Amino acid sequence: MFSWTKSIGLSGSCNNLSSTDSFDCVHEIQESILFWFITTPLMSTRSAFFAAILSVAAGQRDILSIQQQRLPFQNGTLRDVFISPSGTLKHIQTIRIQDAVGPRSQFDEIRSIIVKSDGSQLLAINDDALFFTVRLEKTLGDEFDVSEAVIYPMRDPDGESIPFLGDSDTDLDGNPRGLTIEGAYPGEGRGELIVSFETRRTLLKYPVGVRSRTSVDIDISELFDECDVGPQALTKMRPNRLLPGYLLMICDEPTNSDPNVYPAFAYDEGVPTRFSVESDGDFFPVDMAGLSNGDVMILFRGPDDTEMRIGFVPSRDLTLAMRRGDTVVPQIILEAAESDGFNIGRQSGLAIREDPDNRVFVYTTSESRSGGRPTLLTAFEWIA
């Protein structure tokens, strides 16, 4: 049973929800959580969250109702094309998303995302150790509506649900940081998923996706010599289908010797290959994604959480840096700040999808836990 239920006094009958007493167990879960919930401070701000957790604990998938609002990418202008030497980003849409019920949105703390190649689904993780499968319904042209989201708990290698973040600073058993997948995302939460965690200082692999009954610990202990809390920016790369893929990771704290250089690693289940990524102005990496040809995009967030950059690293530059242990300098293809009227929020996630017609789309998301700012989902087309 989920480890967090142990603290609210459930009996042993709830250790197996597949038993014939499952309905009694569900009732016991509901009564126990209700008692804990009523006697816990901040009831109103936690109501929507625990309603969702209630149904997950009862073995049900929970479908969230979503409110959305379209916003311009930059207030006061119709500008939607951003040209760089590497290519062009064309803005498609920016939407604000939140739960339709409750003051605390399930989307407040989204950390990382991946998108299905046809653009119909998105998978996200949040600070409460939950997966979200999100449906994107096509509307006009390349635009879409966010129609519904379904949540699933993350499990540790013992099959226990990973505890979610509480209000206490010491309750940090969850706190996922980054999400990636082996190959293209097939949708419905499927695929071999990899999640990095801050406090656990580990990577966990979910072999069959969000419905995995257990996860597998990936040993990256060598990385923690330089990456104190584990990587937030990570992606699985396989530019050559005849060769094994590798996991690409960047620390979000700079080296001791240079505040503009961030340690990075390529891991292929052997000895990690170390190289570095340069970023000035205290912009640090928070997420990244790769293209099938080996090119990489990196999302950087500014020091006051109101600025963002997207950096582009061609495959050849990345390969040389990895081979020589050098520092790679991303080419900035987008820079935006809220002070210039951009609706960007506190940037947290980046994903890339390549559709059957070889068009490339880039998605970014923001988390709203800082000062009640909105959770935003933005889509671009990338034209190289």
PDB file of N, CA and C in Angstrom, residues 121-213:
ATOM      1  N   GLN A 121      -0.931  14.186 -27.173  1.00  0.00           N
ATOM      2  CA  GLN A 121      -0.807  13.931 -25.742  1.00  0.00           C
ATOM      3  C   GLN A 121       0.511  14.475 -25.211  1.00  0.00           C
ATOM      4  N   LEU A 122       0.475  14.794 -23.930  1.00  0.00           N
ATOM      5  CA  LEU A 122       1.650  15.293 -23.220  1.00  0.00           C
ATOM      6  C   LEU A 122       1.752  14.527 -21.907  1.00  0.00           C
ATOM      7  N   LEU A 123       2.971  14.242 -21.492  1.00  0.00           N
ATOM      8  CA  LEU A 123       3.203  13.611 -20.191  1.00  0.00           C
ATOM      9  C   LEU A 123       4.056  14.549 -19.349  1.00  0.00           C
ATOM     10  N   ALA A 124       3.641  14.770 -18.099  1.00  0.00           N
ATOM     11  CA  ALA A 124       4.351  15.690 -17.211  1.00  0.00           C
ATOM     12  C   ALA A 124       4.548  15.044 -15.849  1.00  0.00           C
ATOM     13  N   ILE A 125       5.490  15.605 -15.077  1.00  0.00           N
ATOM     14  CA  ILE A 125       5.664  15.232 -13.678  1.00  0.00           C
ATOM     15  C   ILE A 125       5.563  16.500 -12.835  1.00  0.00           C
ATOM     16  N   ASN A 126       5.230  16.311 -11.547  1.00  0.00           N
ATOM     17  CA  ASN A 126       5.207  17.477 -10.663  1.00  0.00           C
ATOM     18  C   ASN A 126       5.913  17.170  -9.357  1.00  0.00           C
ATOM     19  N   ASP A 127       6.022  18.181  -8.496  1.00  0.00           N
ATOM     20  CA  ASP A 127       6.753  18.056  -7.238  1.00  0.00           C
ATOM     21  C   ASP A 127       6.119  17.062  -6.279  1.00  0.00           C
ATOM     22  N   ASP A 128       4.868  16.721  -6.473  1.00  0.00           N
ATOM     23  CA  ASP A 128       4.171  15.810  -5.579  1.00  0.00           C
ATOM     24  C   ASP A 128       4.330  14.352  -5.984  1.00  0.00           C
ATOM     25  N   ALA A 129       5.355  14.059  -6.804  1.00  0.00           N
ATOM     26  CA  ALA A 129       5.662  12.693  -7.230  1.00  0.00           C
ATOM     27  C   ALA A 129       4.487  12.052  -7.956  1.00  0.00           C
ATOM     28  N   LEU A 130       3.908  12.817  -8.877  1.00  0.00           N
ATOM     29  CA  LEU A 130       2.808  12.329  -9.696  1.00  0.00           C
ATOM     30  C   LEU A 130       3.150  12.469 -11.172  1.00  0.00           C
ATOM     31  N   PHE A 131       2.681  11.499 -11.956  1.00  0.00           N
ATOM     32  CA  PHE A 131       2.689  11.614 -13.409  1.00  0.00           C
ATOM     33  C   PHE A 131       1.350  12.198 -13.855  1.00  0.00           C
ATOM     34  N   PHE A 132       1.373  12.989 -14.930  1.00  0.00           N
ATOM     35  CA  PHE A 132       0.157  13.507 -15.550  1.00  0.00           C
ATOM     36  C   PHE A 132       0.148  13.102 -17.016  1.00  0.00           C
ATOM     37  N   THR A 133      -0.875  12.411 -17.462  1.00  0.00           N
ATOM     38  CA  THR A 133      -1.081  12.249 -18.897  1.00  0.00           C
ATOM     39  C   THR A 133      -2.130  13.273 -19.313  1.00  0.00           C
ATOM     40  N   VAL A 134      -1.777  14.101 -20.272  1.00  0.00           N
ATOM     41  CA  VAL A 134      -2.616  15.243 -20.650  1.00  0.00           C
ATOM     42  C   VAL A 134      -3.002  15.132 -22.114  1.00  0.00           C
ATOM     43  N   ARG A 135      -4.290  15.238 -22.403  1.00  0.00           N
ATOM     44  CA  ARG A 135      -4.769  15.187 -23.786  1.00  0.00           C
ATOM     45  C   ARG A 135      -4.767  16.584 -24.400  1.00  0.00           C
ATOM     46  N   LEU A 136      -4.249  16.668 -25.622  1.00  0.00           N
ATOM     47  CA  LEU A 136      -4.221  17.922 -26.372  1.00  0.00           C
ATOM     48  C   LEU A 136      -5.094  17.735 -27.604  1.00  0.00           C
ATOM     49  N   GLU A 137      -6.207  18.440 -27.662  1.00  0.00           N
ATOM     50  CA  GLU A 137      -7.150  18.294 -28.772  1.00  0.00           C
ATOM     51  C   GLU A 137      -6.898  19.368 -29.818  1.00  0.00           C
ATOM     52  N   LYS A 138      -6.622  18.947 -31.028  1.00  0.00           N
ATOM     53  CA  LYS A 138      -6.320  19.885 -32.105  1.00  0.00           C
ATOM     54  C   LYS A 138      -7.543  20.737 -32.420  1.00  0.00           C
ATOM     55  N   THR A 139      -7.308  22.030 -32.629  1.00  0.00           N
ATOM     56  CA  THR A 139      -8.404  22.948 -32.953  1.00  0.00           C
ATOM     57  C   THR A 139      -8.181  23.555 -34.335  1.00  0.00           C
ATOM     58  N   LEU A 140      -7.570  24.726 -34.395  1.00  0.00           N
ATOM     59  CA  LEU A 140      -7.354  25.425 -35.656  1.00  0.00           C
ATOM     60  C   LEU A 140      -5.875  25.400 -36.014  1.00  0.00           C
ATOM     61  N   GLY A 141      -5.562  24.895 -37.210  1.00  0.00           N
ATOM     62  CA  GLY A 141      -4.167  24.826 -37.622  1.00  0.00           C
ATOM     63  C   GLY A 141      -3.369  23.935 -36.687  1.00  0.00           C
ATOM     64  N   ASP A 142      -2.302  24.477 -36.114  1.00  0.00           N
ATOM     65  CA  ASP A 142      -1.472  23.717 -35.176  1.00  0.00           C
ATOM     66  C   ASP A 142      -1.845  23.989 -33.726  1.00  0.00           C
ATOM     67  N   GLU A 143      -2.896  24.774 -33.493  1.00  0.00           N
ATOM     68  CA  GLU A 143      -3.309  25.076 -32.126  1.00  0.00           C
ATOM     69  C   GLU A 143      -4.061  23.891 -31.513  1.00  0.00           C
ATOM     70  N   PHE A 144      -4.192  23.916 -30.189  1.00  0.00           N
ATOM     71  CA  PHE A 144      -4.836  22.810 -29.485  1.00  0.00           C
ATOM     72  C   PHE A 144      -5.480  23.324 -28.208  1.00  0.00           C
ATOM     73  N   ASP A 145      -6.411  22.524 -27.693  1.00  0.00           N
ATOM     74  CA  ASP A 145      -6.992  22.745 -26.373  1.00  0.00           C
ATOM     75  C   ASP A 145      -6.499  21.646 -25.443  1.00  0.00           C
ATOM     76  N   VAL A 146      -6.366  21.967 -24.174  1.00  0.00           N
ATOM     77  CA  VAL A 146      -6.044  20.965 -23.162  1.00  0.00           C
ATOM     78  C   VAL A 146      -7.365  20.452 -22.607  1.00  0.00           C
ATOM     79  N   SER A 147      -7.707  19.211 -22.933  1.00  0.00           N
ATOM     80  CA  SER A 147      -9.051  18.727 -22.632  1.00  0.00           C
ATOM     81  C   SER A 147      -9.170  18.030 -21.289  1.00  0.00           C
ATOM     82  N   GLU A 148      -8.178  17.220 -20.918  1.00  0.00           N
ATOM     83  CA  GLU A 148      -8.248  16.522 -19.643  1.00  0.00           C
ATOM     84  C   GLU A 148      -6.861  16.034 -19.251  1.00  0.00           C
ATOM     85  N   ALA A 149      -6.713  15.726 -17.975  1.00  0.00           N
ATOM     86  CA  ALA A 149      -5.460  15.167 -17.472  1.00  0.00           C
ATOM     87  C   ALA A 149      -5.786  14.032 -16.516  1.00  0.00           C
ATOM     88  N   VAL A 150      -4.945  13.015 -16.512  1.00  0.00           N
ATOM     89  CA  VAL A 150      -5.107  11.872 -15.620  1.00  0.00           C
ATOM     90  C   VAL A 150      -3.827  11.737 -14.804  1.00  0.00           C
ATOM     91  N   ILE A 151      -3.953  11.526 -13.497  1.00  0.00           N
ATOM     92  CA  ILE A 151      -2.769  11.439 -12.648  1.00  0.00           C
ATOM     93  C   ILE A 151      -2.517  10.007 -12.189  1.00  0.00           C
ATOM     94  N   TYR A 152      -1.229   9.697 -12.012  1.00  0.00           N
ATOM     95  CA  TYR A 152      -0.776   8.389 -11.538  1.00  0.00           C
ATOM     96  C   TYR A 152       0.349   8.606 -10.526  1.00  0.00           C
ATOM     97  N   PRO A 153       0.415   7.805  -9.462  1.00  0.00           N
ATOM     98  CA  PRO A 153       1.504   7.952  -8.489  1.00  0.00           C
ATOM     99  C   PRO A 153       2.800   7.337  -9.009  1.00  0.00           C
ATOM    100  N   MET A 154       3.921   7.897  -8.588  1.00  0.00           N
ATOM    101  CA  MET A 154       5.224   7.290  -8.867  1.00  0.00           C
ATOM    102  C   MET A 154       5.534   6.263  -7.784  1.00  0.00           C
ATOM    103  N   ARG A 155       6.196   5.177  -8.176  1.00  0.00           N
ATOM    104  CA  ARG A 155       6.538   4.125  -7.221  1.00  0.00           C
ATOM    105  C   ARG A 155       8.053   3.949  -7.129  1.00  0.00           C
ATOM    106  N   ASP A 156       8.506   3.562  -5.948  1.00  0.00           N
ATOM    107  CA  ASP A 156       9.930   3.324  -5.748  1.00  0.00           C
ATOM    108  C   ASP A 156      10.269   1.873  -6.104  1.00  0.00           C
ATOM    109  N   PRO A 157      11.542   1.456  -6.007  1.00  0.00           N
ATOM    110  CA  PRO A 157      11.907   0.083  -6.385  1.00  0.00           C
ATOM    111  C   PRO A 157      11.224  -1.003  -5.566  1.00  0.00           C
ATOM    112  N   ASP A 158      10.693  -0.657  -4.384  1.00  0.00           N
ATOM    113  CA  ASP A 158       9.972  -1.635  -3.570  1.00  0.00           C
ATOM    114  C   ASP A 158       8.483  -1.683  -3.889  1.00  0.00           C
ATOM    115  N   GLY A 159       8.050  -0.867  -4.833  1.00  0.00           N
ATOM    116  CA  GLY A 159       6.642  -0.846  -5.192  1.00  0.00           C
ATOM    117  C   GLY A 159       5.802   0.089  -4.350  1.00  0.00           C
ATOM    118  N   GLU A 160       6.440   0.822  -3.438  1.00  0.00           N
ATOM    119  CA  GLU A 160       5.715   1.773  -2.598  1.00  0.00           C
ATOM    120  C   GLU A 160       5.524   3.088  -3.344  1.00  0.00           C
ATOM    121  N   SER A 161       4.373   3.724  -3.116  1.00  0.00           N
ATOM    122  CA  SER A 161       4.150   5.039  -3.695  1.00  0.00           C
ATOM    123  C   SER A 161       5.111   6.038  -3.060  1.00  0.00           C
ATOM    124  N   ILE A 162       5.788   6.832  -3.892  1.00  0.00           N
ATOM    125  CA  ILE A 162       6.741   7.810  -3.381  1.00  0.00           C
ATOM    126  C   ILE A 162       5.971   8.932  -2.702  1.00  0.00           C
ATOM    127  N   PRO A 163       6.295   9.251  -1.441  1.00  0.00           N
ATOM    128  CA  PRO A 163       5.539  10.286  -0.726  1.00  0.00           C
ATOM    129  C   PRO A 163       5.584  11.615  -1.452  1.00  0.00           C
ATOM    130  N   PHE A 164       4.454  12.293  -1.420  1.00  0.00           N
ATOM    131  CA  PHE A 164       4.397  13.606  -2.052  1.00  0.00           C
ATOM    132  C   PHE A 164       4.946  14.656  -1.108  1.00  0.00           C
ATOM    133  N   LEU A 165       5.240  15.831  -1.662  1.00  0.00           N
ATOM    134  CA  LEU A 165       5.731  16.942  -0.848  1.00  0.00           C
ATOM    135  C   LEU A 165       4.635  17.461   0.069  1.00  0.00           C
ATOM    136  N   GLY A 166       4.980  17.690   1.305  1.00  0.00           N
ATOM    137  CA  GLY A 166       4.046  18.318   2.220  1.00  0.00           C
ATOM    138  C   GLY A 166       4.399  19.775   2.431  1.00  0.00           C
ATOM    139  N   ASP A 167       3.815  20.362   3.465  1.00  0.00           N
ATOM    140  CA  ASP A 167       4.106  21.764   3.758  1.00  0.00           C
ATOM    141  C   ASP A 167       5.389  21.921   4.568  1.00  0.00           C
ATOM    142  N   SER A 168       5.873  20.815   5.145  1.00  0.00           N
ATOM    143  CA  SER A 168       7.083  20.883   5.948  1.00  0.00           C
ATOM    144  C   SER A 168       8.318  20.888   5.066  1.00  0.00           C
ATOM    145  N   ASP A 169       9.317  21.665   5.465  1.00  0.00           N
ATOM    146  CA  ASP A 169      10.566  21.717   4.711  1.00  0.00           C
ATOM    147  C   ASP A 169      11.307  20.395   4.767  1.00  0.00           C
ATOM    148  N   THR A 170      10.971  19.552   5.761  1.00  0.00           N
ATOM    149  CA  THR A 170      11.665  18.272   5.888  1.00  0.00           C
ATOM    150  C   THR A 170      10.961  17.163   5.125  1.00  0.00           C
ATOM    151  N   ASP A 171       9.769  17.410   4.626  1.00  0.00           N
ATOM    152  CA  ASP A 171       8.991  16.392   3.919  1.00  0.00           C
ATOM    153  C   ASP A 171       9.347  16.446   2.436  1.00  0.00           C
ATOM    154  N   LEU A 172      10.503  15.870   2.114  1.00  0.00           N
ATOM    155  CA  LEU A 172      11.023  16.011   0.762  1.00  0.00           C
ATOM    156  C   LEU A 172      11.316  14.663   0.118  1.00  0.00           C
ATOM    157  N   ASP A 173      10.532  13.650   0.463  1.00  0.00           N
ATOM    158  CA  ASP A 173      10.802  12.325  -0.070  1.00  0.00           C
ATOM    159  C   ASP A 173      10.563  12.248  -1.566  1.00  0.00           C
ATOM    160  N   GLY A 174       9.673  13.087  -2.074  1.00  0.00           N
ATOM    161  CA  GLY A 174       9.390  13.070  -3.497  1.00  0.00           C
ATOM    162  C   GLY A 174      10.302  14.016  -4.245  1.00  0.00           C
ATOM    163  N   ASN A 175       9.742  15.125  -4.680  1.00  0.00           N
ATOM    164  CA  ASN A 175      10.482  16.172  -5.367  1.00  0.00           C
ATOM    165  C   ASN A 175      11.189  15.682  -6.620  1.00  0.00           C
ATOM    166  N   PRO A 176      10.449  15.132  -7.577  1.00  0.00           N
ATOM    167  CA  PRO A 176      11.052  14.785  -8.871  1.00  0.00           C
ATOM    168  C   PRO A 176      11.571  16.040  -9.564  1.00  0.00           C
ATOM    169  N   ARG A 177      12.599  15.873 -10.397  1.00  0.00           N
ATOM    170  CA  ARG A 177      13.219  17.023 -11.053  1.00  0.00           C
ATOM    171  C   ARG A 177      13.084  16.965 -12.565  1.00  0.00           C
ATOM    172  N   GLY A 178      13.486  15.862 -13.178  1.00  0.00           N
ATOM    173  CA  GLY A 178      13.499  15.776 -14.633  1.00  0.00           C
ATOM    174  C   GLY A 178      12.849  14.496 -15.126  1.00  0.00           C
ATOM    175  N   LEU A 179      12.380  14.531 -16.381  1.00  0.00           N
ATOM    176  CA  LEU A 179      11.701  13.397 -17.007  1.00  0.00           C
ATOM    177  C   LEU A 179      12.219  13.220 -18.421  1.00  0.00           C
ATOM    178  N   THR A 180      12.479  11.965 -18.800  1.00  0.00           N
ATOM    179  CA  THR A 180      12.810  11.660 -20.188  1.00  0.00           C
ATOM    180  C   THR A 180      12.316  10.254 -20.504  1.00  0.00           C
ATOM    181  N   ILE A 181      12.499   9.843 -21.756  1.00  0.00           N
ATOM    182  CA  ILE A 181      11.965   8.565 -22.216  1.00  0.00           C
ATOM    183  C   ILE A 181      12.912   7.935 -23.221  1.00  0.00           C
ATOM    184  N   GLU A 182      12.916   6.623 -23.262  1.00  0.00           N
ATOM    185  CA  GLU A 182      13.671   5.884 -24.267  1.00  0.00           C
ATOM    186  C   GLU A 182      12.871   5.886 -25.565  1.00  0.00           C
ATOM    187  N   GLY A 183      13.349   6.616 -26.572  1.00  0.00           N
ATOM    188  CA  GLY A 183      12.644   6.696 -27.847  1.00  0.00           C
ATOM    189  C   GLY A 183      11.545   7.739 -27.827  1.00  0.00           C
ATOM    190  N   ALA A 184      10.646   7.647 -28.814  1.00  0.00           N
ATOM    191  CA  ALA A 184       9.532   8.592 -28.924  1.00  0.00           C
ATOM    192  C   ALA A 184       8.424   8.207 -27.946  1.00  0.00           C
ATOM    193  N   TYR A 185       7.720   9.204 -27.432  1.00  0.00           N
ATOM    194  CA  TYR A 185       6.629   8.951 -26.499  1.00  0.00           C
ATOM    195  C   TYR A 185       5.417   8.420 -27.256  1.00  0.00           C
ATOM    196  N   PRO A 186       4.930   7.187 -26.927  1.00  0.00           N
ATOM    197  CA  PRO A 186       3.796   6.605 -27.648  1.00  0.00           C
ATOM    198  C   PRO A 186       2.432   7.031 -27.127  1.00  0.00           C
ATOM    199  N   GLY A 187       2.400   7.762 -26.020  1.00  0.00           N
ATOM    200  CA  GLY A 187       1.136   8.200 -25.451  1.00  0.00           C
ATOM    201  C   GLY A 187       0.616   7.276 -24.370  1.00  0.00           C
ATOM    202  N   GLU A 188      -0.449   7.707 -23.688  1.00  0.00           N
ATOM    203  CA  GLU A 188      -1.119   6.948 -22.629  1.00  0.00           C
ATOM    204  C   GLU A 188      -0.186   6.600 -21.474  1.00  0.00           C
ATOM    205  N   GLY A 189       0.869   7.384 -21.294  1.00  0.00           N
ATOM    206  CA  GLY A 189       1.785   7.140 -20.184  1.00  0.00           C
ATOM    207  C   GLY A 189       2.707   5.964 -20.379  1.00  0.00           C
ATOM    208  N   ARG A 190       2.760   5.421 -21.588  1.00  0.00           N
ATOM    209  CA  ARG A 190       3.584   4.233 -21.854  1.00  0.00           C
ATOM    210  C   ARG A 190       5.016   4.618 -22.208  1.00  0.00           C
ATOM    211  N   GLY A 191       5.866   3.609 -22.273  1.00  0.00           N
ATOM    212  CA  GLY A 191       7.261   3.822 -22.627  1.00  0.00           C
ATOM    213  C   GLY A 191       8.178   3.650 -21.429  1.00  0.00           C
ATOM    214  N   GLU A 192       9.464   3.506 -21.696  1.00  0.00           N
ATOM    215  CA  GLU A 192      10.461   3.376 -20.636  1.00  0.00           C
ATOM    216  C   GLU A 192      10.840   4.774 -20.147  1.00  0.00           C
ATOM    217  N   LEU A 193      10.287   5.156 -19.017  1.00  0.00           N
ATOM    218  CA  LEU A 193      10.459   6.509 -18.490  1.00  0.00           C
ATOM    219  C   LEU A 193      11.605   6.559 -17.484  1.00  0.00           C
ATOM    220  N   ILE A 194      12.286   7.696 -17.434  1.00  0.00           N
ATOM    221  CA  ILE A 194      13.349   7.928 -16.455  1.00  0.00           C
ATOM    222  C   ILE A 194      13.062   9.244 -15.746  1.00  0.00           C
ATOM    223  N   VAL A 195      13.092   9.209 -14.411  1.00  0.00           N
ATOM    224  CA  VAL A 195      12.807  10.391 -13.595  1.00  0.00           C
ATOM    225  C   VAL A 195      13.968  10.618 -12.632  1.00  0.00           C
ATOM    226  N   SER A 196      14.430  11.858 -12.546  1.00  0.00           N
ATOM    227  CA  SER A 196      15.459  12.209 -11.559  1.00  0.00           C
ATOM    228  C   SER A 196      14.793  12.827 -10.339  1.00  0.00           C
ATOM    229  N   PHE A 197      15.404  12.600  -9.165  1.00  0.00           N
ATOM    230  CA  PHE A 197      14.856  13.093  -7.902  1.00  0.00           C
ATOM    231  C   PHE A 197      15.901  13.914  -7.164  1.00  0.00           C
ATOM    232  N   GLU A 198      15.421  14.954  -6.486  1.00  0.00           N
ATOM    233  CA  GLU A 198      16.330  15.854  -5.779  1.00  0.00           C
ATOM    234  C   GLU A 198      16.822  15.248  -4.477  1.00  0.00           C
ATOM    235  N   THR A 199      15.913  14.987  -3.552  1.00  0.00           N
ATOM    236  CA  THR A 199      16.320  14.547  -2.228  1.00  0.00           C
ATOM    237  C   THR A 199      16.833  13.112  -2.235  1.00  0.00           C
ATOM    238  N   ARG A 200      16.250  12.282  -3.055  1.00  0.00           N
ATOM    239  CA  ARG A 200      16.698  10.895  -3.124  1.00  0.00           C
ATOM    240  C   ARG A 200      18.039  10.752  -3.840  1.00  0.00           C
ATOM    241  N   ARG A 201      18.450  11.795  -4.548  1.00  0.00           N
ATOM    242  CA  ARG A 201      19.720  11.779  -5.273  1.00  0.00           C
ATOM    243  C   ARG A 201      19.839  10.520  -6.130  1.00  0.00           C
ATOM    244  N   THR A 202      18.847  10.327  -6.966  1.00  0.00           N
ATOM    245  CA  THR A 202      18.831   9.109  -7.768  1.00  0.00           C
ATOM    246  C   THR A 202      18.066   9.330  -9.054  1.00  0.00           C
ATOM    247  N   LEU A 203      18.230   8.383  -9.976  1.00  0.00           N
ATOM    248  CA  LEU A 203      17.379   8.272 -11.152  1.00  0.00           C
ATOM    249  C   LEU A 203      16.597   6.982 -11.020  1.00  0.00           C
ATOM    250  N   LEU A 204      15.313   7.035 -11.329  1.00  0.00           N
ATOM    251  CA  LEU A 204      14.486   5.836 -11.324  1.00  0.00           C
ATOM    252  C   LEU A 204      13.941   5.592 -12.719  1.00  0.00           C
ATOM    253  N   LYS A 205      14.003   4.321 -13.138  1.00  0.00           N
ATOM    254  CA  LYS A 205      13.468   3.925 -14.437  1.00  0.00           C
ATOM    255  C   LYS A 205      12.120   3.243 -14.224  1.00  0.00           C
ATOM    256  N   TYR A 206      11.120   3.650 -15.023  1.00  0.00           N
ATOM    257  CA  TYR A 206       9.787   3.044 -14.994  1.00  0.00           C
ATOM    258  C   TYR A 206       9.629   2.250 -16.285  1.00  0.00           C
ATOM    259  N   PRO A 207       9.850   0.928 -16.227  1.00  0.00           N
ATOM    260  CA  PRO A 207      10.003   0.121 -17.452  1.00  0.00           C
ATOM    261  C   PRO A 207       8.810   0.151 -18.395  1.00  0.00           C
ATOM    262  N   VAL A 208       7.591   0.206 -17.858  1.00  0.00           N
ATOM    263  CA  VAL A 208       6.407   0.199 -18.723  1.00  0.00           C
ATOM    264  C   VAL A 208       5.601   1.490 -18.565  1.00  0.00           C
ATOM    265  N   GLY A 209       6.252   2.529 -18.108  1.00  0.00           N
ATOM    266  CA  GLY A 209       5.580   3.817 -18.011  1.00  0.00           C
ATOM    267  C   GLY A 209       4.914   4.060 -16.676  1.00  0.00           C
ATOM    268  N   VAL A 210       3.869   4.875 -16.692  1.00  0.00           N
ATOM    269  CA  VAL A 210       3.231   5.329 -15.455  1.00  0.00           C
ATOM    270  C   VAL A 210       2.539   4.207 -14.697  1.00  0.00           C
ATOM    271  N   ARG A 211       2.262   3.100 -15.352  1.00  0.00           N
ATOM    272  CA  ARG A 211       1.601   1.973 -14.691  1.00  0.00           C
ATOM    273  C   ARG A 211       2.595   0.949 -14.159  1.00  0.00           C
ATOM    274  N   SER A 212       3.875   1.258 -14.184  1.00  0.00           N
ATOM    275  CA  SER A 212       4.890   0.349 -13.641  1.00  0.00           C
ATOM    276  C   SER A 212       4.617   0.109 -12.157  1.00  0.00           C
ATOM    277  N   ARG A 213       4.602  -1.160 -11.748  1.00  0.00           N
ATOM    278  CA  ARG A 213       4.336  -1.487 -10.351  1.00  0.00           C
ATOM    279  C   ARG A 213       5.548  -1.224  -9.463  1.00  0.00           C
TER     280      ARG A 213
END
